[in-house]
């Protein structure tokens, strides 16, 4: 069953058209990846879904209802979490305070505490640093915090934008294990990722975006086997 449908969205920055009729769907329980070169429009696609950019044309349908005209906070409340590119944590706030900001729509203190403890179970490193300022964390720890913050609302759909960017290989592997674990626990995931090889290994389906247009789509294994994908994104054969 389709959880998310993006229908022919056209999104602009001023007069510059970033998305030129992008359509994709994500079914419940899937990991779907969106790959493409820098500037292809991958982050803009996620930002349009989560309400941070408004499309001039097209629709975003979530659980059968249009959401593209709703403000971003209402979209979060419907069950869509966004882990943004570059983490975007609050550097002067502690780890715990950053997590609490992720729960700003929840009025139940007991539930907020439970969600925080769940984040600390998922990322024990954050538990050790709960009183530390976000800006003093390593890149990998900041990425864990960004994911933990998005999980505070217990989203049904998680949008993840370049979660491995700038991380050491051992941390990249850890983050990808977390993505698979979250998926097994019931999260549907739309993943934008520079490491196309790893993304296609864990995804069920993929889309390829070039200069604001989708050029290829299909099962992840089939995309990974295509010579043009290997040449462009997987470092040759």
Coordinates of N, CA and C in Angstrom, one line a residue, residues 76 81-91 93 95-104 106 115-116 119 122-123 126 142-155 158:
X76 N 4.8 17.3 10.3 CA 5.5 16.5 11.4 C 4.4 15.8 12.2
X81 N 8.9 12.4 9.8 CA 10.1 12.9 10.4 C 11.2 13.2 9.3
X82 N 12.0 14.2 9.6 CA 13.0 14.6 8.6 C 14.4 14.8 9.3
X83 N 15.3 14.0 8.8 CA 16.7 14.1 9.3 C 17.4 14.9 8.2
X84 N 17.7 16.2 8.4 CA 18.1 17.1 7.3 C 19.6 16.9 7.0
X85 N 19.9 17.3 5.8 CA 21.3 17.3 5.3 C 22.1 18.3 6.2
X86 N 23.3 17.8 6.7 CA 24.1 18.7 7.5 C 23.7 18.7 9.0
X87 N 22.7 17.8 9.3 CA 22.3 17.5 10.7 C 21.5 18.6 11.3
X88 N 21.9 19.9 11.2 CA 21.1 21.0 11.7 C 20.7 20.9 13.2
X89 N 21.6 20.4 14.0 CA 21.3 20.4 15.4 C 21.5 21.8 16.0
X90 N 21.1 22.0 17.2 CA 21.3 23.3 17.9 C 22.6 23.2 18.7
X91 N 23.6 23.9 18.2 CA 24.9 23.7 18.8 C 25.1 24.1 20.3
X93 N 22.6 24.0 22.6 CA 21.8 23.3 23.5 C 22.4 21.9 23.7
X95 N 22.6 17.7 24.4 CA 22.0 16.6 23.7 C 20.5 16.4 24.1
X96 N 20.3 16.4 25.4 CA 18.9 16.2 25.9 C 18.0 17.3 25.4
X97 N 18.4 18.5 25.4 CA 17.6 19.7 25.0 C 17.3 19.5 23.5
X98 N 18.3 19.1 22.7 CA 18.0 18.9 21.3 C 16.9 17.8 21.1
X99 N 17.0 16.8 21.8 CA 16.0 15.7 21.7 C 14.6 16.3 22.1
X100 N 14.6 17.0 23.2 CA 13.3 17.6 23.6 C 12.7 18.5 22.6
X101 N 13.5 19.2 21.8 CA 13.0 20.1 20.7 C 12.3 19.2 19.7
X102 N 12.8 18.0 19.5 CA 12.1 17.1 18.5 C 10.8 16.6 19.0
X103 N 10.5 16.8 20.3 CA 9.2 16.4 20.8 C 8.3 17.6 21.1
X104 N 8.5 18.7 20.4 CA 7.8 19.9 20.7 C 6.2 19.8 20.6
X106 N 4.5 17.2 21.6 CA 4.0 16.3 22.6 C 3.9 17.0 23.9
X115 N 10.6 8.5 25.1 CA 11.1 8.6 23.8 C 12.6 9.0 23.9
X116 N 13.0 9.8 24.9 CA 14.4 10.2 25.1 C 15.2 8.9 25.4
X119 N 15.8 6.8 22.5 CA 16.9 7.4 21.7 C 18.3 7.0 22.3
X122 N 19.1 3.4 21.6 CA 19.5 3.2 20.2 C 20.9 3.8 20.0
X123 N 21.2 4.9 20.7 CA 22.5 5.5 20.5 C 23.1 5.7 21.9
X126 N 25.1 8.8 22.9 CA 24.3 10.0 23.2 C 24.0 10.0 24.7
X142 N 26.7 13.9 16.1 CA 25.7 14.9 15.7 C 24.7 14.2 14.8
X143 N 25.2 13.3 13.9 CA 24.2 12.5 13.1 C 23.3 11.7 13.9
X144 N 23.8 11.0 14.9 CA 23.0 10.2 15.8 C 22.0 11.1 16.5
X145 N 22.4 12.3 16.9 CA 21.5 13.2 17.5 C 20.4 13.7 16.6
X146 N 20.7 13.9 15.3 CA 19.7 14.4 14.3 C 18.7 13.3 14.1
X147 N 19.2 12.0 14.1 CA 18.2 10.9 13.9 C 17.4 10.7 15.1
X148 N 18.0 10.8 16.3 CA 17.3 10.7 17.5 C 16.2 11.8 17.7
X149 N 16.5 13.0 17.3 CA 15.6 14.1 17.4 C 14.4 13.8 16.5
X150 N 14.6 13.3 15.3 CA 13.5 13.1 14.3 C 12.6 11.9 14.8
X151 N 13.2 11.0 15.6 CA 12.4 9.9 16.1 C 11.6 10.2 17.3
X152 N 11.8 11.4 17.9 CA 11.0 11.8 19.1 C 9.5 11.9 18.9
X153 N 9.1 12.2 17.6 CA 7.7 12.2 17.3 C 7.2 10.8 16.9
X154 N 8.0 9.8 17.0 CA 7.7 8.5 16.5 C 7.0 8.5 15.1
X155 N 7.8 9.0 14.1 CA 7.2 9.1 12.8 C 6.9 7.8 12.1
X158 N 10.2 8.2 7.6 CA 11.4 9.0 8.0 C 12.1 9.4 6.7

